[in-house]
Amino acid sequence: MVEEAICNYFNKDKDTLVIKAPKRSPLVLRTVVLLFSMVCGVYICLICLKQITTRTKIKLLNIKVVNQPCQAPDIEESEIPFVHYPDPVTFSREECACNPVRYFAILSMQRSGSGWFETLLNSHVNVSSNGEIFSVRDRMINTSSIVSTMDRVYNLDWFTSASKNACSAAVGFKWMLNQGLMEHHNEIAEYFKRNGVSAIFLFRRNLLRRMISLVANSYDKDAKLLNGTHKSHVHSLAEVLFVAHIRLSIFSRVSFAPISYLMMDFQANILAKYKPTLNSTLILPQLKQIEQTAAKAIKYFNSTRHIVLYYEDLINNRTKLREVQEFLRLPYRELTSRQVKIHSGPLSKQVENWNEVEQALKGTSYESFLHSDYFQM
């Protein structure tokens, strides 16, 4: 009995030792904690990355809205290529940044009324016509210089006395056909089409009057009769009288008299005292050449948006100026100019060898030039 009890006691201890759970290893616990930390870290990183991505998208979206191009209301689809929003580098358009601007170029010949026409356009509060910018040789020496110059003008980075850059509705310049325009017509026409530039052709119907004006202006350019300077245009009645007085003093040997005296006795024909002499043998081929040059220019730029105007029509029919403003999509304004015509009166009183000129043109297609006239400005 005693032995059996002792055996049972020791067997009981064995069972207790077997049932008792062994101690866990510290390495396992550390591994579990590490894995848990890694999972938490990855989760937190994913949440932060998602928030950063969302903020970046919002920021990019905001930038896109700010830089969205201006859209003018009620613009027909066909007009969109001719509506621009320049971003000049030399100044900020500020509140006018979304005012649409149209580009134009006045294509003409010397002594065709382009100077007078440009002063009319510039009397419009929303127009900046920057003059004869390609009269400087370096600007028209090659296609690259021509394009660079036009880019500056149309980006509103060209400054002249006519510039109304900030809120201009139309910006352009005048360009004589003999200033690189005909030589580089392919590239220029392509530029006009690509950049939505509208061409305004301005010619004279009476090419004989243009020729007389050209010869007289050429003489003044060399002689510099106006106080040692050359002026192609006169902008006031007083200036006209002064030019007339100088010419009278030289060609008619009239003694100097006060300007006020000339004003009192001013007559319309006083400006025609200087009578140029035309080469009657060359006058016919020269008129033909001028006519062909004008026709060729229109042909070269026929694929561009353009309008053809004539000096005489603008003088005789002032509604033509309304057509010009409609062509440039400008709000209508009454256009004015201070420029005064220098050579006026009948042609027979303007040319020294009128009889020879008359004989040369009689019976030709240019005979009408001998008689056609128009109202003075």
Tab-separated table of C-alpha atoms in Angstrom:
chain	number	residue	atom	x	y	z
A	1	MET	CA	0.000	0.000	0.000
A	2	VAL	CA	2.802	2.295	0.947
A	3	GLU	CA	4.747	1.533	-2.198
A	4	GLU	CA	1.688	2.031	-4.334
A	5	ALA	CA	1.076	5.420	-2.816
A	6	ILE	CA	4.657	6.510	-3.398
A	7	CYS	CA	4.458	5.421	-7.016
A	8	ASN	CA	1.226	7.322	-7.528
A	9	TYR	CA	2.849	10.441	-6.023
A	10	PHE	CA	5.746	10.382	-8.465
A	11	ASN	CA	3.484	9.605	-11.437
A	12	LYS	CA	1.407	12.654	-10.508
A	13	ASP	CA	4.499	14.882	-10.722
A	14	LYS	CA	5.320	13.512	-14.123
A	15	ASP	CA	1.882	14.422	-15.424
A	16	THR	CA	2.232	17.918	-14.025
A	17	LEU	CA	5.511	18.467	-15.785
A	18	VAL	CA	4.108	17.329	-19.090
A	19	ILE	CA	1.039	19.565	-18.942
A	20	LYS	CA	2.986	22.727	-18.039
A	21	ALA	CA	3.482	24.955	-21.101
A	22	PRO	CA	7.020	25.767	-22.124
A	23	LYS	CA	8.235	29.424	-22.103
A	24	ARG	CA	7.987	31.336	-25.408
A	25	SER	CA	11.203	32.407	-27.082
A	26	PRO	CA	11.975	36.223	-27.014
A	27	LEU	CA	12.998	36.019	-30.692
A	28	VAL	CA	9.482	35.046	-31.753
A	29	LEU	CA	7.937	37.916	-29.830
A	30	ARG	CA	10.350	40.388	-31.346
A	31	THR	CA	9.578	39.096	-34.845
A	32	VAL	CA	5.849	39.503	-34.268
A	33	VAL	CA	6.287	43.073	-32.995
A	34	LEU	CA	8.530	43.931	-35.927
A	35	LEU	CA	6.033	42.564	-38.468
A	36	PHE	CA	3.220	44.467	-36.799
A	37	SER	CA	5.228	47.693	-36.880
A	38	MET	CA	6.068	47.211	-40.542
A	39	VAL	CA	2.413	46.654	-41.461
A	40	CYS	CA	1.395	49.779	-39.547
A	41	GLY	CA	4.163	51.803	-41.188
A	42	VAL	CA	3.188	50.713	-44.689
A	43	TYR	CA	-0.438	51.532	-43.964
A	44	ILE	CA	0.418	55.015	-42.689
A	45	CYS	CA	2.677	55.681	-45.711
A	46	LEU	CA	-0.079	54.673	-48.106
A	47	ILE	CA	-2.531	57.050	-46.449
A	48	CYS	CA	-0.027	59.966	-46.548
A	49	LEU	CA	0.873	59.285	-50.173
A	50	LYS	CA	-2.772	59.282	-51.123
A	51	GLN	CA	-3.300	62.676	-49.445
A	52	ILE	CA	-0.239	64.210	-51.173
A	53	THR	CA	-1.405	62.931	-54.555
A	54	THR	CA	-4.848	64.429	-54.016
A	55	ARG	CA	-3.383	67.829	-53.084
A	56	THR	CA	-1.093	67.804	-56.137
A	57	LYS	CA	-4.010	67.087	-58.425
A	58	ILE	CA	-5.959	69.962	-56.914
A	59	LYS	CA	-2.956	72.294	-57.359
A	60	LEU	CA	-2.452	71.267	-60.983
A	61	LEU	CA	-6.149	71.715	-61.603
A	62	ASN	CA	-6.014	75.222	-60.141
A	63	ILE	CA	-3.036	76.162	-62.360
A	64	LYS	CA	-4.842	74.869	-65.402
A	65	VAL	CA	-7.867	77.030	-64.653
A	66	VAL	CA	-5.697	80.148	-64.161
A	67	ASN	CA	-3.826	79.647	-67.450
A	68	GLN	CA	-6.929	78.842	-69.447
A	69	PRO	CA	-6.897	80.961	-72.645
A	70	CYS	CA	-9.330	83.837	-73.012
A	71	GLN	CA	-12.499	83.163	-74.915
A	72	ALA	CA	-14.325	86.039	-76.567
A	73	PRO	CA	-18.108	85.604	-76.575
A	74	ASP	CA	-20.147	85.418	-79.762
A	75	ILE	CA	-17.200	84.773	-82.083
A	76	GLU	CA	-18.088	82.856	-85.199
A	77	GLU	CA	-16.003	79.770	-85.854
A	78	SER	CA	-14.661	81.239	-89.110
A	79	GLU	CA	-13.416	84.298	-87.179
A	80	ILE	CA	-11.477	82.413	-84.505
A	81	PRO	CA	-8.163	82.289	-86.493
A	82	PHE	CA	-8.203	86.116	-86.685
A	83	VAL	CA	-8.814	86.751	-82.982
A	84	HIS	CA	-5.712	86.948	-80.793
A	85	TYR	CA	-4.725	87.521	-77.183
A	86	PRO	CA	-1.114	88.780	-77.246
A	87	ASP	CA	1.095	88.303	-74.207
A	88	PRO	CA	3.755	91.037	-74.543
A	89	VAL	CA	7.099	90.660	-72.782
A	90	THR	CA	7.665	94.402	-72.318
A	91	PHE	CA	4.527	95.188	-70.292
A	92	SER	CA	1.378	93.646	-68.860
A	93	ARG	CA	-2.003	94.146	-70.495
A	94	GLU	CA	-3.590	93.715	-67.059
A	95	GLU	CA	-7.369	94.177	-67.285
A	96	CYS	CA	-7.136	94.170	-71.099
A	97	ALA	CA	-5.452	90.748	-71.221
A	98	CYS	CA	-8.642	89.123	-72.514
A	99	ASN	CA	-9.527	91.902	-74.953
A	100	PRO	CA	-9.286	90.288	-78.413
A	101	VAL	CA	-6.867	91.848	-80.890
A	102	ARG	CA	-6.902	91.620	-84.683
A	103	TYR	CA	-3.761	91.855	-86.807
A	104	PHE	CA	-3.597	93.827	-90.045
A	105	ALA	CA	-1.106	95.178	-92.579
A	106	ILE	CA	-1.707	98.060	-95.008
A	107	LEU	CA	-0.095	97.016	-98.305
A	108	SER	CA	0.442	99.982	-100.588
A	109	MET	CA	2.783	102.057	-102.747
A	110	GLN	CA	4.440	105.368	-101.994
A	111	ARG	CA	2.232	108.429	-102.657
A	112	SER	CA	-0.980	106.400	-102.674
A	113	GLY	CA	-2.574	108.020	-99.643
A	114	SER	CA	-1.373	105.424	-97.135
A	115	GLY	CA	-0.070	108.072	-94.714
A	116	TRP	CA	-3.417	109.876	-94.694
A	117	PHE	CA	-5.292	106.572	-94.404
A	118	GLU	CA	-3.156	105.522	-91.451
A	119	THR	CA	-3.874	108.776	-89.580
A	120	LEU	CA	-7.572	108.026	-90.065
A	121	LEU	CA	-7.174	104.555	-88.570
A	122	ASN	CA	-5.111	105.865	-85.670
A	123	SER	CA	-7.846	108.352	-84.815
A	124	HIS	CA	-9.810	105.297	-83.664
A	125	VAL	CA	-9.281	104.800	-79.944
A	126	ASN	CA	-8.774	101.035	-80.360
A	127	VAL	CA	-6.348	100.996	-83.315
A	128	SER	CA	-2.544	101.050	-83.317
A	129	SER	CA	-1.037	101.365	-86.795
A	130	ASN	CA	2.716	101.694	-86.353
A	131	GLY	CA	3.791	103.332	-89.597
A	132	GLU	CA	6.196	102.245	-92.309
A	133	ILE	CA	8.317	99.913	-90.194
A	134	PHE	CA	10.064	98.217	-93.133
A	135	SER	CA	11.542	101.458	-94.438
A	136	VAL	CA	14.617	100.418	-92.416
A	137	ARG	CA	16.682	98.058	-94.562
A	138	ASP	CA	17.899	95.791	-91.744
A	139	ARG	CA	14.322	94.804	-90.958
A	140	MET	CA	13.602	93.537	-94.477
A	141	ILE	CA	17.002	92.088	-95.411
A	142	ASN	CA	15.756	88.483	-95.226
A	143	THR	CA	12.763	86.389	-94.207
A	144	SER	CA	14.067	85.863	-90.691
A	145	SER	CA	14.364	89.603	-89.963
A	146	ILE	CA	10.938	90.246	-91.512
A	147	VAL	CA	9.252	87.571	-89.379
A	148	SER	CA	11.055	88.746	-86.238
A	149	THR	CA	9.881	92.322	-86.826
A	150	MET	CA	6.279	91.274	-87.428
A	151	ASP	CA	6.316	89.103	-84.301
A	152	ARG	CA	7.295	92.120	-82.201
A	153	VAL	CA	4.552	94.283	-83.718
A	154	TYR	CA	1.794	91.704	-83.307
A	155	ASN	CA	2.893	90.773	-79.798
A	156	LEU	CA	2.437	94.473	-78.893
A	157	ASP	CA	6.145	94.862	-78.144
A	158	TRP	CA	6.622	97.566	-80.800
A	159	PHE	CA	6.349	101.113	-79.501
A	160	THR	CA	5.569	104.189	-81.621
A	161	SER	CA	3.611	107.382	-81.071
A	162	ALA	CA	0.579	105.546	-82.450
A	163	SER	CA	0.750	102.667	-79.948
A	164	LYS	CA	-2.312	102.144	-77.777
A	165	ASN	CA	-1.040	98.731	-76.841
A	166	ALA	CA	-2.796	97.729	-73.639
A	167	CYS	CA	-6.370	97.819	-74.933
A	168	SER	CA	-5.855	97.798	-78.694
A	169	ALA	CA	-8.539	95.995	-80.674
A	170	ALA	CA	-6.482	96.057	-83.884
A	171	VAL	CA	-2.737	96.409	-84.381
A	172	GLY	CA	-0.706	96.640	-87.576
A	173	PHE	CA	1.507	98.764	-89.795
A	174	LYS	CA	1.847	99.911	-93.396
A	175	TRP	CA	4.091	98.122	-95.852
A	176	MET	CA	5.199	99.412	-99.238
A	177	LEU	CA	5.380	96.823	-102.023
A	178	ASN	CA	9.026	97.697	-102.734
A	179	GLN	CA	10.134	97.013	-99.143
A	180	GLY	CA	10.779	93.281	-99.422
A	181	LEU	CA	7.094	92.413	-99.667
A	182	MET	CA	7.157	91.213	-103.273
A	183	GLU	CA	10.534	89.467	-102.999
A	184	HIS	CA	9.436	87.352	-100.028
A	185	HIS	CA	5.731	87.149	-100.841
A	186	ASN	CA	5.458	83.350	-100.386
A	187	GLU	CA	6.815	83.386	-96.837
A	188	ILE	CA	4.894	86.528	-95.902
A	189	ALA	CA	1.584	85.208	-97.260
A	190	GLU	CA	2.145	82.002	-95.308
A	191	TYR	CA	2.859	84.048	-92.175
A	192	PHE	CA	-0.350	86.036	-92.694
A	193	LYS	CA	-2.403	82.843	-93.020
A	194	ARG	CA	-0.709	81.086	-90.124
A	195	ASN	CA	-1.067	84.065	-87.755
A	196	GLY	CA	-4.425	85.394	-88.902
A	197	VAL	CA	-3.193	88.694	-90.360
A	198	SER	CA	-5.683	90.620	-92.525
A	199	ALA	CA	-4.291	92.513	-95.533
A	200	ILE	CA	-5.630	95.963	-96.479
A	201	PHE	CA	-4.580	96.887	-100.018
A	202	LEU	CA	-4.592	100.616	-100.723
A	203	PHE	CA	-3.928	101.863	-104.252
A	204	ARG	CA	-4.729	104.853	-106.413
A	205	ARG	CA	-7.078	104.615	-109.349
A	206	ASN	CA	-5.500	107.616	-111.045
A	207	LEU	CA	-1.904	106.467	-111.394
A	208	LEU	CA	-0.973	109.688	-113.189
A	209	ARG	CA	-1.719	111.717	-110.070
A	210	ARG	CA	0.406	109.309	-108.076
A	211	MET	CA	3.259	109.767	-110.541
A	212	ILE	CA	3.094	113.560	-110.253
A	213	SER	CA	3.079	113.356	-106.468
A	214	LEU	CA	6.002	110.919	-106.537
A	215	VAL	CA	8.161	113.191	-108.712
A	216	ALA	CA	7.363	116.272	-106.613
A	217	ASN	CA	8.089	114.418	-103.378
A	218	SER	CA	11.349	113.098	-104.791
A	219	TYR	CA	12.417	116.649	-105.584
A	220	ASP	CA	11.594	117.821	-102.056
A	221	LYS	CA	13.520	114.866	-100.648
A	222	ASP	CA	16.689	115.978	-102.393
A	223	ALA	CA	16.227	119.754	-102.111
A	224	LYS	CA	14.907	119.721	-98.504
A	225	LEU	CA	12.983	122.908	-99.129
A	226	LEU	CA	11.193	123.033	-95.788
A	227	ASN	CA	13.755	124.677	-93.539
A	228	GLY	CA	16.428	122.163	-94.560
A	229	THR	CA	14.242	119.121	-93.838
A	230	HIS	CA	12.128	116.853	-95.997
A	231	LYS	CA	8.432	116.345	-95.244
A	232	SER	CA	6.354	113.852	-97.175
A	233	HIS	CA	3.102	114.918	-95.531
A	234	VAL	CA	1.608	118.112	-94.194
A	235	HIS	CA	-0.635	117.989	-91.147
A	236	SER	CA	-2.127	121.461	-90.867
A	237	LEU	CA	-3.176	124.419	-92.984
A	238	ALA	CA	-0.377	126.566	-91.542
A	239	GLU	CA	2.164	123.925	-92.549
A	240	VAL	CA	0.737	123.833	-96.073
A	241	LEU	CA	1.011	127.602	-96.349
A	242	PHE	CA	4.601	127.541	-95.153
A	243	VAL	CA	5.577	124.844	-97.693
A	244	ALA	CA	3.790	126.807	-100.408
A	245	HIS	CA	5.558	130.001	-99.386
A	246	ILE	CA	9.004	128.351	-99.572
A	247	ARG	CA	8.230	126.922	-102.994
A	248	LEU	CA	6.969	130.249	-104.284
A	249	SER	CA	10.092	131.994	-103.046
A	250	ILE	CA	12.345	129.542	-104.900
A	251	PHE	CA	10.518	128.883	-108.132
A	252	SER	CA	8.701	132.156	-108.688
A	253	ARG	CA	11.292	134.420	-107.039
A	254	VAL	CA	8.629	135.912	-104.811
A	255	SER	CA	10.159	137.959	-102.010
A	256	PHE	CA	9.699	136.691	-98.500
A	257	ALA	CA	6.440	137.758	-96.896
A	258	PRO	CA	4.971	137.014	-93.499
A	259	ILE	CA	3.036	133.771	-93.182
A	260	SER	CA	-0.002	135.730	-91.993
A	261	TYR	CA	-0.082	137.553	-95.327
A	262	LEU	CA	-0.081	134.267	-97.226
A	263	MET	CA	-2.877	132.958	-95.033
A	264	MET	CA	-5.031	135.932	-95.872
A	265	ASP	CA	-4.475	135.548	-99.624
A	266	PHE	CA	-4.432	131.754	-99.649
A	267	GLN	CA	-5.805	130.165	-102.827
A	268	ALA	CA	-6.244	126.511	-103.674
A	269	ASN	CA	-3.822	126.563	-106.601
A	270	ILE	CA	-0.934	128.042	-104.603
A	271	LEU	CA	0.279	124.529	-103.760
A	272	ALA	CA	0.683	123.691	-107.440
A	273	LYS	CA	3.276	126.350	-108.215
A	274	TYR	CA	5.963	123.709	-108.373
A	275	LYS	CA	5.224	121.853	-111.590
A	276	PRO	CA	7.248	118.689	-112.152
A	277	THR	CA	8.231	117.711	-115.681
A	278	LEU	CA	7.329	114.141	-116.605
A	279	ASN	CA	9.176	112.037	-119.182
A	280	SER	CA	6.481	111.711	-121.840
A	281	THR	CA	8.260	108.827	-123.599
A	282	LEU	CA	8.430	106.703	-120.446
A	283	ILE	CA	5.100	107.609	-118.918
A	284	LEU	CA	3.124	104.850	-120.666
A	285	PRO	CA	5.404	101.909	-119.763
A	286	GLN	CA	5.743	103.275	-116.241
A	287	LEU	CA	1.974	103.384	-115.763
A	288	LYS	CA	1.699	99.834	-117.079
A	289	GLN	CA	4.384	98.641	-114.697
A	290	ILE	CA	2.651	100.232	-111.700
A	291	GLU	CA	-0.649	98.668	-112.715
A	292	GLN	CA	0.934	95.227	-113.130
A	293	THR	CA	2.731	95.453	-109.797
A	294	ALA	CA	-0.509	96.194	-107.968
A	295	ALA	CA	-2.304	93.326	-109.714
A	296	LYS	CA	0.575	90.971	-108.929
A	297	ALA	CA	0.499	91.914	-105.246
A	298	ILE	CA	-3.229	91.167	-104.997
A	299	LYS	CA	-2.620	87.820	-106.703
A	300	TYR	CA	0.205	86.912	-104.321
A	301	PHE	CA	-1.994	87.513	-101.273
A	302	ASN	CA	-5.291	86.396	-102.732
A	303	SER	CA	-5.405	83.378	-100.386
A	304	THR	CA	-5.232	85.623	-97.309
A	305	ARG	CA	-8.101	87.520	-95.763
A	306	HIS	CA	-7.953	90.887	-97.522
A	307	ILE	CA	-9.784	93.958	-98.745
A	308	VAL	CA	-8.875	96.217	-101.698
A	309	LEU	CA	-9.337	99.973	-101.274
A	310	TYR	CA	-8.694	102.946	-103.536
A	311	TYR	CA	-7.658	106.385	-102.376
A	312	GLU	CA	-10.220	108.162	-104.561
A	313	ASP	CA	-13.055	106.000	-103.220
A	314	LEU	CA	-12.155	106.823	-99.624
A	315	ILE	CA	-12.253	110.550	-100.418
A	316	ASN	CA	-15.450	110.539	-102.472
A	317	ASN	CA	-17.336	108.002	-100.378
A	318	ARG	CA	-16.681	108.214	-96.654
A	319	THR	CA	-18.872	105.155	-96.028
A	320	LYS	CA	-15.829	103.207	-97.240
A	321	LEU	CA	-14.272	103.961	-93.860
A	322	ARG	CA	-17.194	102.183	-92.243
A	323	GLU	CA	-16.423	99.143	-94.417
A	324	VAL	CA	-12.822	99.222	-93.205
A	325	GLN	CA	-13.938	99.244	-89.573
A	326	GLU	CA	-16.318	96.382	-90.248
A	327	PHE	CA	-13.500	94.467	-91.934
A	328	LEU	CA	-11.378	94.852	-88.782
A	329	ARG	CA	-14.434	94.123	-86.592
A	330	LEU	CA	-14.035	97.434	-84.795
A	331	PRO	CA	-16.737	99.365	-82.969
A	332	TYR	CA	-17.723	102.140	-85.360
A	333	ARG	CA	-16.187	105.575	-84.824
A	334	GLU	CA	-16.056	108.733	-86.908
A	335	LEU	CA	-12.480	108.771	-88.243
A	336	THR	CA	-10.623	112.050	-88.724
A	337	SER	CA	-7.259	113.270	-89.986
A	338	ARG	CA	-5.351	116.534	-89.700
A	339	GLN	CA	-3.354	115.777	-92.820
A	340	VAL	CA	-3.812	118.232	-95.695
A	341	LYS	CA	-3.418	117.480	-99.374
A	342	ILE	CA	-0.422	119.235	-100.938
A	343	HIS	CA	-1.072	118.722	-104.671
A	344	SER	CA	-4.615	119.673	-105.605
A	345	GLY	CA	-6.440	121.289	-108.492
A	346	PRO	CA	-6.714	120.190	-112.147
A	347	LEU	CA	-3.896	118.005	-113.432
A	348	SER	CA	-3.299	120.370	-116.319
A	349	LYS	CA	-2.123	122.915	-113.751
A	350	GLN	CA	0.152	120.459	-111.973
A	351	VAL	CA	2.563	119.423	-114.761
A	352	GLU	CA	5.029	121.642	-116.574
A	353	ASN	CA	4.886	119.722	-119.879
A	354	TRP	CA	1.178	118.948	-119.767
A	355	ASN	CA	0.699	119.005	-123.539
A	356	GLU	CA	3.306	116.283	-124.034
A	357	VAL	CA	1.769	114.134	-121.303
A	358	GLU	CA	-1.673	114.616	-122.779
A	359	GLN	CA	-0.521	113.532	-126.222
A	360	ALA	CA	1.239	110.476	-124.808
A	361	LEU	CA	-1.894	109.189	-123.057
A	362	LYS	CA	-4.573	110.060	-125.586
A	363	GLY	CA	-6.081	106.996	-127.209
A	364	THR	CA	-4.701	104.657	-124.523
A	365	SER	CA	-6.401	102.883	-121.638
A	366	TYR	CA	-4.992	105.593	-119.379
A	367	GLU	CA	-6.608	108.541	-121.150
A	368	SER	CA	-9.238	108.784	-118.414
A	369	PHE	CA	-6.464	109.792	-116.002
A	370	LEU	CA	-6.211	113.109	-117.818
A	371	HIS	CA	-9.719	114.117	-116.835
A	372	SER	CA	-10.720	112.210	-113.695
A	373	ASP	CA	-10.733	114.157	-110.478
A	374	TYR	CA	-12.083	113.948	-106.951
A	375	PHE	CA	-13.099	116.163	-104.086
A	376	GLN	CA	-10.398	117.524	-101.864
A	377	MET	CA	-9.952	116.213	-98.343
